[in-house]
Amino acid sequence: MEKLLREYGFLFAFILLSGVTSGQESFEGWVSEDQALISRSEGTHRSEILLDLSKNNKEHERRSEEPFRSGYMEPMALPDGSLVQLLGHDLYLIKADGEKFQLTDDDSEEKNAQLSPDKTKVAYTKDHNLYMYDLSQHTEKQLTSDGSESVYNGWASWVYYEEILGRSSHYSAFWWSPDNEKIAFLHFDDAPVPTFPIFYSFFQHDSLEVDHYPKAGDPNPDVQFAIADVSSGKITWVSEDPDKDQYSALPFWSPQGKH
C-alpha cells in the first residue's frame, strides 16, 4: 500500500509540475506498473498522453482527429500501451506510436464498450444487441439477435437506467465474468410500457425523444437475466419465478467466474 500511495503521489505531482495540464485532463488509469494514461481535452478535440515513469517520464501523445462529443467513450488501455477507442461510430485500435487500425465498420454505433478482465476481448451493444470483438483474432461476434425498438440486450430500459442501475451506468446492462468466458446481461422487453415524449432543451437546437416511460400504475418492462458464452455463442437463461414481485439487477460473479 505504501508503494502504491507513493507512486500515485509521484504521478499526480508530475502531472501538475510537468506542463501536462495545458488542457483539461483526467487520469484514466495505470496501463502497467510504470505507465499511466492521461486524457486531455482541448477545444473540440482530445488526445491521450502515455506517461512512462521508468524512462525519465517520457510522454507519448496520441491526438484524435475526431471531434470530441457528449457521450464519447473513454479510451481503454491495453497492456502494450495501445488504446481501444470509439472514433465516429466505430471502434479503433490505436498503437503507442499513433498508428490506427479500424476494428468495426458499419453504420451503427458501438456503445458502452468494456474490455474483458484479461483485456483480450471487447464487449459492447449495438442496435440493442450484445456483441463481442476478439482483439487477438480480429473478429466480431454477435451474441444476440432479437434487439429491436422495444427489446434490448445489455442495454437498459429507461426506468432501470433511472431507478436501479443509475445514471453512471450509461444504460450499460452487461457484466464480464472473471474468467473472460461469459457475459451476464439483462434482456428487456419494453413493449408493455407506455411511451412518453421527453423534451430536451439543453443545447442550441432542442430535441424531442419518445421513451418507454412507466408512470404510476403502468406496467414495468419484462426483464430476464441471461448469460452468453463468448466462445460458443450459447445463451443460457436464468430461471426466475415471473409471479414473484421482484426486480432482476446487479449480478455478482464468483471469483472464478463459474457462478
PDB file of C-alpha atoms in Angstrom:
ATOM      1  CA  MET A   1       0.000   0.000   0.000  1.00  0.00           C
ATOM      2  CA  GLU A   2       2.833   2.411   0.841  1.00  0.00           C
ATOM      3  CA  LYS A   3       4.434   1.780  -2.569  1.00  0.00           C
ATOM      4  CA  LEU A   4       1.080   2.316  -4.306  1.00  0.00           C
ATOM      5  CA  LEU A   5       0.415   5.589  -2.495  1.00  0.00           C
ATOM      6  CA  ARG A   6       3.938   6.804  -3.232  1.00  0.00           C
ATOM      7  CA  GLU A   7       3.510   6.023  -6.937  1.00  0.00           C
ATOM      8  CA  TYR A   8       0.163   7.793  -7.122  1.00  0.00           C
ATOM      9  CA  GLY A   9       1.546  10.785  -5.268  1.00  0.00           C
ATOM     10  CA  PHE A  10       4.525  10.976  -7.596  1.00  0.00           C
ATOM     11  CA  LEU A  11       2.341  10.644 -10.673  1.00  0.00           C
ATOM     12  CA  PHE A  12      -0.003  13.470  -9.738  1.00  0.00           C
ATOM     13  CA  ALA A  13       2.876  15.696  -8.654  1.00  0.00           C
ATOM     14  CA  PHE A  14       4.493  15.087 -12.027  1.00  0.00           C
ATOM     15  CA  ILE A  15       1.243  15.885 -13.860  1.00  0.00           C
ATOM     16  CA  LEU A  16       0.913  19.179 -12.018  1.00  0.00           C
ATOM     17  CA  LEU A  17       4.521  20.283 -12.458  1.00  0.00           C
ATOM     18  CA  SER A  18       5.449  18.996 -15.905  1.00  0.00           C
ATOM     19  CA  GLY A  19       3.168  21.090 -18.064  1.00  0.00           C
ATOM     20  CA  VAL A  20       0.931  18.160 -18.937  1.00  0.00           C
ATOM     21  CA  THR A  21      -2.001  20.198 -17.644  1.00  0.00           C
ATOM     22  CA  SER A  22      -2.145  22.578 -20.599  1.00  0.00           C
ATOM     23  CA  GLY A  23      -5.695  21.471 -21.384  1.00  0.00           C
ATOM     24  CA  GLN A  24      -8.465  19.761 -19.445  1.00  0.00           C
ATOM     25  CA  GLU A  25      -7.015  16.481 -18.197  1.00  0.00           C
ATOM     26  CA  SER A  26      -8.337  13.386 -16.498  1.00  0.00           C
ATOM     27  CA  PHE A  27      -6.458  10.389 -15.122  1.00  0.00           C
ATOM     28  CA  GLU A  28      -7.693   7.265 -16.948  1.00  0.00           C
ATOM     29  CA  GLY A  29      -5.660   4.645 -15.087  1.00  0.00           C
ATOM     30  CA  TRP A  30      -2.458   2.636 -14.996  1.00  0.00           C
ATOM     31  CA  VAL A  31      -1.513   0.798 -18.189  1.00  0.00           C
ATOM     32  CA  SER A  32       1.283  -1.078 -16.407  1.00  0.00           C
ATOM     33  CA  GLU A  33       3.336  -0.685 -13.224  1.00  0.00           C
ATOM     34  CA  ASP A  34       5.313   2.145 -14.837  1.00  0.00           C
ATOM     35  CA  GLN A  35       2.895   3.656 -17.358  1.00  0.00           C
ATOM     36  CA  ALA A  36      -0.151   5.833 -16.762  1.00  0.00           C
ATOM     37  CA  LEU A  37      -2.753   7.123 -19.205  1.00  0.00           C
ATOM     38  CA  ILE A  38      -3.944  10.738 -19.146  1.00  0.00           C
ATOM     39  CA  SER A  39      -6.732  12.122 -21.358  1.00  0.00           C
ATOM     40  CA  ARG A  40      -6.586  15.752 -22.454  1.00  0.00           C
ATOM     41  CA  SER A  41      -9.444  17.771 -23.954  1.00  0.00           C
ATOM     42  CA  GLU A  42      -8.579  20.899 -25.914  1.00  0.00           C
ATOM     43  CA  GLY A  43     -11.383  22.704 -27.670  1.00  0.00           C
ATOM     44  CA  THR A  44     -13.285  20.193 -29.778  1.00  0.00           C
ATOM     45  CA  HIS A  45     -10.521  17.556 -29.815  1.00  0.00           C
ATOM     46  CA  ARG A  46      -8.972  15.217 -27.321  1.00  0.00           C
ATOM     47  CA  SER A  47      -5.698  13.376 -27.033  1.00  0.00           C
ATOM     48  CA  GLU A  48      -4.228  10.664 -24.841  1.00  0.00           C
ATOM     49  CA  ILE A  49      -0.876  11.026 -23.115  1.00  0.00           C
ATOM     50  CA  LEU A  50       1.028   7.928 -22.054  1.00  0.00           C
ATOM     51  CA  LEU A  51       3.444   8.746 -19.221  1.00  0.00           C
ATOM     52  CA  ASP A  52       6.329   6.312 -18.840  1.00  0.00           C
ATOM     53  CA  LEU A  53       7.631   6.765 -15.310  1.00  0.00           C
ATOM     54  CA  SER A  54      10.520   4.340 -15.849  1.00  0.00           C
ATOM     55  CA  LYS A  55      12.076   6.345 -18.707  1.00  0.00           C
ATOM     56  CA  ASN A  56      12.506   9.838 -17.298  1.00  0.00           C
ATOM     57  CA  ASN A  57       8.756  10.445 -17.556  1.00  0.00           C
ATOM     58  CA  LYS A  58       8.777  10.263 -21.340  1.00  0.00           C
ATOM     59  CA  GLU A  59       5.482  11.303 -22.899  1.00  0.00           C
ATOM     60  CA  HIS A  60       3.761   9.797 -25.935  1.00  0.00           C
ATOM     61  CA  GLU A  61       0.805  11.828 -27.158  1.00  0.00           C
ATOM     62  CA  ARG A  62      -1.886  10.472 -29.445  1.00  0.00           C
ATOM     63  CA  ARG A  63      -4.267  13.014 -30.871  1.00  0.00           C
ATOM     64  CA  SER A  64      -7.718  12.099 -32.109  1.00  0.00           C
ATOM     65  CA  GLU A  65      -8.772  13.844 -35.300  1.00  0.00           C
ATOM     66  CA  GLU A  66     -12.408  13.128 -34.474  1.00  0.00           C
ATOM     67  CA  PRO A  67     -14.304  15.928 -32.704  1.00  0.00           C
ATOM     68  CA  PHE A  68     -14.983  15.373 -29.029  1.00  0.00           C
ATOM     69  CA  ARG A  69     -18.680  14.933 -28.377  1.00  0.00           C
ATOM     70  CA  SER A  70     -21.037  14.325 -25.494  1.00  0.00           C
ATOM     71  CA  GLY A  71     -21.210  10.662 -24.539  1.00  0.00           C
ATOM     72  CA  TYR A  72     -17.758   9.975 -26.008  1.00  0.00           C
ATOM     73  CA  MET A  73     -16.464   6.580 -24.894  1.00  0.00           C
ATOM     74  CA  GLU A  74     -13.367   6.842 -22.749  1.00  0.00           C
ATOM     75  CA  PRO A  75     -10.299   5.132 -24.257  1.00  0.00           C
ATOM     76  CA  MET A  76      -9.447   1.677 -22.914  1.00  0.00           C
ATOM     77  CA  ALA A  77      -5.769   0.901 -22.371  1.00  0.00           C
ATOM     78  CA  LEU A  78      -4.184  -2.444 -23.305  1.00  0.00           C
ATOM     79  CA  PRO A  79      -1.048  -3.889 -21.646  1.00  0.00           C
ATOM     80  CA  ASP A  80       1.179  -2.890 -24.604  1.00  0.00           C
ATOM     81  CA  GLY A  81       0.122   0.760 -24.354  1.00  0.00           C
ATOM     82  CA  SER A  82      -2.353   0.558 -27.238  1.00  0.00           C
ATOM     83  CA  LEU A  83      -5.834   2.014 -26.879  1.00  0.00           C
ATOM     84  CA  VAL A  84      -9.254   0.801 -27.926  1.00  0.00           C
ATOM     85  CA  GLN A  85     -11.285   3.896 -28.697  1.00  0.00           C
ATOM     86  CA  LEU A  86     -14.513   4.982 -30.359  1.00  0.00           C
ATOM     87  CA  LEU A  87     -13.913   7.310 -33.311  1.00  0.00           C
ATOM     88  CA  GLY A  88     -17.018   8.417 -35.140  1.00  0.00           C
ATOM     89  CA  HIS A  89     -19.266   5.410 -34.558  1.00  0.00           C
ATOM     90  CA  ASP A  90     -16.664   2.630 -34.946  1.00  0.00           C
ATOM     91  CA  LEU A  91     -14.063   1.067 -32.669  1.00  0.00           C
ATOM     92  CA  TYR A  92     -10.374   1.588 -33.426  1.00  0.00           C
ATOM     93  CA  LEU A  93      -7.128   0.195 -32.060  1.00  0.00           C
ATOM     94  CA  ILE A  94      -4.576   2.991 -31.653  1.00  0.00           C
ATOM     95  CA  LYS A  95      -0.958   1.904 -31.207  1.00  0.00           C
ATOM     96  CA  ALA A  96       1.511   3.699 -28.947  1.00  0.00           C
ATOM     97  CA  ASP A  97       3.082   5.373 -31.999  1.00  0.00           C
ATOM     98  CA  GLY A  98      -0.319   6.753 -33.064  1.00  0.00           C
ATOM     99  CA  GLU A  99      -0.997   4.280 -35.888  1.00  0.00           C
ATOM    100  CA  LYS A 100      -4.722   3.475 -36.133  1.00  0.00           C
ATOM    101  CA  PHE A 101      -6.442   0.202 -37.065  1.00  0.00           C
ATOM    102  CA  GLN A 102     -10.193   0.128 -37.610  1.00  0.00           C
ATOM    103  CA  LEU A 103     -11.878  -2.755 -35.777  1.00  0.00           C
ATOM    104  CA  THR A 104     -15.554  -2.309 -36.701  1.00  0.00           C
ATOM    105  CA  ASP A 105     -17.011  -0.834 -39.866  1.00  0.00           C
ATOM    106  CA  ASP A 106     -20.765  -0.294 -40.148  1.00  0.00           C
ATOM    107  CA  ASP A 107     -23.386   2.414 -39.783  1.00  0.00           C
ATOM    108  CA  SER A 108     -24.362   1.508 -36.209  1.00  0.00           C
ATOM    109  CA  GLU A 109     -22.581   2.883 -33.160  1.00  0.00           C
ATOM    110  CA  GLU A 110     -20.887   0.615 -30.637  1.00  0.00           C
ATOM    111  CA  LYS A 111     -21.968   1.644 -27.134  1.00  0.00           C
ATOM    112  CA  ASN A 112     -20.636   1.036 -23.612  1.00  0.00           C
ATOM    113  CA  ALA A 113     -17.618  -0.975 -24.775  1.00  0.00           C
ATOM    114  CA  GLN A 114     -15.935  -2.909 -21.958  1.00  0.00           C
ATOM    115  CA  LEU A 115     -12.678  -4.848 -22.008  1.00  0.00           C
ATOM    116  CA  SER A 116     -12.654  -8.399 -20.690  1.00  0.00           C
ATOM    117  CA  PRO A 117     -10.647  -8.805 -17.455  1.00  0.00           C
ATOM    118  CA  ASP A 118      -7.645 -10.160 -19.415  1.00  0.00           C
ATOM    119  CA  LYS A 119      -8.003  -7.326 -21.978  1.00  0.00           C
ATOM    120  CA  THR A 120      -8.139  -9.648 -24.987  1.00  0.00           C
ATOM    121  CA  LYS A 121     -11.788  -9.040 -25.900  1.00  0.00           C
ATOM    122  CA  VAL A 122     -14.235  -6.142 -26.029  1.00  0.00           C
ATOM    123  CA  ALA A 123     -17.973  -6.405 -25.351  1.00  0.00           C
ATOM    124  CA  TYR A 124     -20.459  -3.730 -26.396  1.00  0.00           C
ATOM    125  CA  THR A 125     -24.042  -3.176 -27.506  1.00  0.00           C
ATOM    126  CA  LYS A 126     -25.141  -2.160 -30.982  1.00  0.00           C
ATOM    127  CA  ASP A 127     -28.701  -1.786 -32.283  1.00  0.00           C
ATOM    128  CA  HIS A 128     -29.904  -3.160 -28.927  1.00  0.00           C
ATOM    129  CA  ASN A 129     -27.932  -6.393 -29.358  1.00  0.00           C
ATOM    130  CA  LEU A 130     -24.864  -7.645 -27.486  1.00  0.00           C
ATOM    131  CA  TYR A 131     -21.568  -8.092 -29.369  1.00  0.00           C
ATOM    132  CA  MET A 132     -18.032  -9.246 -28.624  1.00  0.00           C
ATOM    133  CA  TYR A 133     -14.827  -8.389 -30.523  1.00  0.00           C
ATOM    134  CA  ASP A 134     -11.801 -10.684 -30.159  1.00  0.00           C
ATOM    135  CA  LEU A 135      -8.697  -8.476 -30.304  1.00  0.00           C
ATOM    136  CA  SER A 136      -6.340 -11.398 -30.987  1.00  0.00           C
ATOM    137  CA  GLN A 137      -8.438 -12.932 -33.788  1.00  0.00           C
ATOM    138  CA  HIS A 138      -9.717  -9.586 -35.133  1.00  0.00           C
ATOM    139  CA  THR A 139     -13.250 -10.951 -35.351  1.00  0.00           C
ATOM    140  CA  GLU A 140     -16.617  -9.605 -34.257  1.00  0.00           C
ATOM    141  CA  LYS A 141     -19.294 -11.956 -32.904  1.00  0.00           C
ATOM    142  CA  GLN A 142     -22.954 -11.058 -32.487  1.00  0.00           C
ATOM    143  CA  LEU A 143     -24.235 -12.746 -29.325  1.00  0.00           C
ATOM    144  CA  THR A 144     -27.944 -11.813 -29.506  1.00  0.00           C
ATOM    145  CA  SER A 145     -30.235 -11.155 -32.456  1.00  0.00           C
ATOM    146  CA  ASP A 146     -33.687 -10.106 -31.206  1.00  0.00           C
ATOM    147  CA  GLY A 147     -32.867  -6.457 -30.459  1.00  0.00           C
ATOM    148  CA  SER A 148     -35.497  -4.005 -31.692  1.00  0.00           C
ATOM    149  CA  GLU A 149     -37.158  -0.686 -30.876  1.00  0.00           C
ATOM    150  CA  SER A 150     -38.638  -2.259 -27.743  1.00  0.00           C
ATOM    151  CA  VAL A 151     -36.336  -5.232 -27.000  1.00  0.00           C
ATOM    152  CA  TYR A 152     -32.862  -4.529 -25.597  1.00  0.00           C
ATOM    153  CA  ASN A 153     -29.972  -6.891 -24.808  1.00  0.00           C
ATOM    154  CA  GLY A 154     -27.365  -5.484 -22.434  1.00  0.00           C
ATOM    155  CA  TRP A 155     -28.867  -2.014 -22.876  1.00  0.00           C
ATOM    156  CA  ALA A 156     -31.107  -0.822 -20.050  1.00  0.00           C
ATOM    157  CA  SER A 157     -34.712   0.214 -20.296  1.00  0.00           C
ATOM    158  CA  TRP A 158     -35.146   3.841 -19.226  1.00  0.00           C
ATOM    159  CA  VAL A 159     -36.726   3.029 -15.856  1.00  0.00           C
ATOM    160  CA  TYR A 160     -33.859   0.637 -14.979  1.00  0.00           C
ATOM    161  CA  TYR A 161     -31.298   3.244 -16.028  1.00  0.00           C
ATOM    162  CA  GLU A 162     -33.019   5.916 -13.954  1.00  0.00           C
ATOM    163  CA  GLU A 163     -34.086   3.969 -10.853  1.00  0.00           C
ATOM    164  CA  ILE A 164     -31.964   0.814 -10.493  1.00  0.00           C
ATOM    165  CA  LEU A 165     -28.671   0.760 -12.405  1.00  0.00           C
ATOM    166  CA  GLY A 166     -28.126   4.501 -12.058  1.00  0.00           C
ATOM    167  CA  ARG A 167     -27.152   7.209 -14.496  1.00  0.00           C
ATOM    168  CA  SER A 168     -23.457   6.369 -14.123  1.00  0.00           C
ATOM    169  CA  SER A 169     -24.208   3.080 -15.918  1.00  0.00           C
ATOM    170  CA  HIS A 170     -24.885   4.992 -19.171  1.00  0.00           C
ATOM    171  CA  TYR A 171     -27.544   2.332 -19.882  1.00  0.00           C
ATOM    172  CA  SER A 172     -24.964  -0.494 -19.709  1.00  0.00           C
ATOM    173  CA  ALA A 173     -26.567  -3.744 -18.503  1.00  0.00           C
ATOM    174  CA  PHE A 174     -23.934  -6.452 -19.053  1.00  0.00           C
ATOM    175  CA  TRP A 175     -21.044  -7.812 -16.964  1.00  0.00           C
ATOM    176  CA  TRP A 176     -17.933  -9.832 -17.902  1.00  0.00           C
ATOM    177  CA  SER A 177     -17.150 -12.980 -15.911  1.00  0.00           C
ATOM    178  CA  PRO A 178     -13.736 -13.048 -14.160  1.00  0.00           C
ATOM    179  CA  ASP A 179     -12.621 -15.970 -16.378  1.00  0.00           C
ATOM    180  CA  ASN A 180     -13.264 -13.936 -19.575  1.00  0.00           C
ATOM    181  CA  GLU A 181     -15.510 -16.675 -20.968  1.00  0.00           C
ATOM    182  CA  LYS A 182     -19.022 -15.394 -20.298  1.00  0.00           C
ATOM    183  CA  ILE A 183     -21.077 -12.207 -20.201  1.00  0.00           C
ATOM    184  CA  ALA A 184     -24.109 -11.848 -17.943  1.00  0.00           C
ATOM    185  CA  PHE A 185     -26.675  -9.427 -19.307  1.00  0.00           C
ATOM    186  CA  LEU A 186     -30.198  -8.164 -18.807  1.00  0.00           C
ATOM    187  CA  HIS A 187     -32.802  -8.667 -21.536  1.00  0.00           C
ATOM    188  CA  PHE A 188     -35.561  -6.032 -21.580  1.00  0.00           C
ATOM    189  CA  ASP A 189     -38.921  -6.070 -23.332  1.00  0.00           C
ATOM    190  CA  ASP A 190     -40.400  -2.578 -23.187  1.00  0.00           C
ATOM    191  CA  ALA A 191     -43.485  -3.422 -25.270  1.00  0.00           C
ATOM    192  CA  PRO A 192     -45.863  -3.366 -22.235  1.00  0.00           C
ATOM    193  CA  VAL A 193     -44.596   0.067 -21.141  1.00  0.00           C
ATOM    194  CA  PRO A 194     -46.433   3.151 -22.464  1.00  0.00           C
ATOM    195  CA  THR A 195     -44.391   5.758 -24.317  1.00  0.00           C
ATOM    196  CA  PHE A 196     -43.951   9.346 -23.221  1.00  0.00           C
ATOM    197  CA  PRO A 197     -42.438  12.344 -25.083  1.00  0.00           C
ATOM    198  CA  ILE A 198     -39.433  13.948 -23.350  1.00  0.00           C
ATOM    199  CA  PHE A 199     -38.297  17.387 -24.470  1.00  0.00           C
ATOM    200  CA  TYR A 200     -34.574  18.226 -24.230  1.00  0.00           C
ATOM    201  CA  SER A 201     -33.644  21.914 -24.224  1.00  0.00           C
ATOM    202  CA  PHE A 202     -30.012  21.721 -23.068  1.00  0.00           C
ATOM    203  CA  PHE A 203     -28.411  22.530 -26.418  1.00  0.00           C
ATOM    204  CA  GLN A 204     -28.626  25.191 -29.096  1.00  0.00           C
ATOM    205  CA  HIS A 205     -31.194  23.128 -31.002  1.00  0.00           C
ATOM    206  CA  ASP A 206     -33.875  21.448 -28.899  1.00  0.00           C
ATOM    207  CA  SER A 207     -34.915  17.845 -29.468  1.00  0.00           C
ATOM    208  CA  LEU A 208     -37.854  15.600 -28.698  1.00  0.00           C
ATOM    209  CA  GLU A 209     -37.345  11.991 -27.664  1.00  0.00           C
ATOM    210  CA  VAL A 210     -40.048   9.375 -27.129  1.00  0.00           C
ATOM    211  CA  ASP A 211     -39.181   6.810 -24.436  1.00  0.00           C
ATOM    212  CA  HIS A 212     -40.965   3.897 -22.819  1.00  0.00           C
ATOM    213  CA  TYR A 213     -41.769   5.646 -19.547  1.00  0.00           C
ATOM    214  CA  PRO A 214     -43.890   3.899 -16.885  1.00  0.00           C
ATOM    215  CA  LYS A 215     -45.955   6.251 -14.764  1.00  0.00           C
ATOM    216  CA  ALA A 216     -47.719   5.279 -11.530  1.00  0.00           C
ATOM    217  CA  GLY A 217     -49.853   2.223 -12.188  1.00  0.00           C
ATOM    218  CA  ASP A 218     -48.238   1.440 -15.551  1.00  0.00           C
ATOM    219  CA  PRO A 219     -46.501  -1.897 -16.152  1.00  0.00           C
ATOM    220  CA  ASN A 220     -42.728  -2.111 -15.912  1.00  0.00           C
ATOM    221  CA  PRO A 221     -40.669  -3.765 -18.657  1.00  0.00           C
ATOM    222  CA  ASP A 222     -40.377  -7.539 -18.726  1.00  0.00           C
ATOM    223  CA  VAL A 223     -36.812  -8.323 -17.624  1.00  0.00           C
ATOM    224  CA  GLN A 224     -34.831 -11.558 -17.828  1.00  0.00           C
ATOM    225  CA  PHE A 225     -31.301 -12.493 -16.815  1.00  0.00           C
ATOM    226  CA  ALA A 226     -29.163 -14.344 -19.342  1.00  0.00           C
ATOM    227  CA  ILE A 227     -25.553 -15.498 -19.713  1.00  0.00           C
ATOM    228  CA  ALA A 228     -23.764 -15.558 -23.070  1.00  0.00           C
ATOM    229  CA  ASP A 229     -20.838 -17.914 -23.677  1.00  0.00           C
ATOM    230  CA  VAL A 230     -18.480 -15.849 -25.839  1.00  0.00           C
ATOM    231  CA  SER A 231     -16.813 -18.901 -27.434  1.00  0.00           C
ATOM    232  CA  SER A 232     -19.862 -20.939 -28.423  1.00  0.00           C
ATOM    233  CA  GLY A 233     -22.387 -18.115 -28.552  1.00  0.00           C
ATOM    234  CA  LYS A 234     -24.789 -20.171 -26.414  1.00  0.00           C
ATOM    235  CA  ILE A 235     -27.306 -18.152 -24.378  1.00  0.00           C
ATOM    236  CA  THR A 236     -28.380 -19.570 -21.007  1.00  0.00           C
ATOM    237  CA  TRP A 237     -31.486 -18.041 -19.454  1.00  0.00           C
ATOM    238  CA  VAL A 238     -31.545 -17.757 -15.668  1.00  0.00           C
ATOM    239  CA  SER A 239     -34.594 -19.441 -14.152  1.00  0.00           C
ATOM    240  CA  GLU A 240     -36.759 -16.972 -12.238  1.00  0.00           C
ATOM    241  CA  ASP A 241     -40.341 -17.032 -10.969  1.00  0.00           C
ATOM    242  CA  PRO A 242     -42.272 -14.480 -13.076  1.00  0.00           C
ATOM    243  CA  ASP A 243     -45.068 -14.362 -10.483  1.00  0.00           C
ATOM    244  CA  LYS A 244     -42.796 -13.060  -7.726  1.00  0.00           C
ATOM    245  CA  ASP A 245     -42.760  -9.345  -7.019  1.00  0.00           C
ATOM    246  CA  GLN A 246     -39.044  -8.785  -7.588  1.00  0.00           C
ATOM    247  CA  TYR A 247     -36.532  -6.895  -9.709  1.00  0.00           C
ATOM    248  CA  SER A 248     -33.641  -8.520 -11.573  1.00  0.00           C
ATOM    249  CA  ALA A 249     -30.497  -6.416 -11.436  1.00  0.00           C
ATOM    250  CA  LEU A 250     -26.826  -6.119 -10.459  1.00  0.00           C
ATOM    251  CA  PRO A 251     -25.373  -9.653 -10.648  1.00  0.00           C
ATOM    252  CA  PHE A 252     -22.165 -10.685  -8.889  1.00  0.00           C
ATOM    253  CA  TRP A 253     -19.843 -13.322 -10.331  1.00  0.00           C
ATOM    254  CA  SER A 254     -17.992 -15.819  -8.160  1.00  0.00           C
ATOM    255  CA  PRO A 255     -14.189 -15.197  -8.128  1.00  0.00           C
ATOM    256  CA  GLN A 256     -13.525 -17.971 -10.687  1.00  0.00           C
ATOM    257  CA  GLY A 257     -16.440 -16.927 -12.904  1.00  0.00           C
ATOM    258  CA  LYS A 258     -18.236 -20.274 -12.646  1.00  0.00           C
ATOM    259  CA  HIS A 259     -21.376 -18.864 -10.999  1.00  0.00           C
TER     260      HIS A 259
END
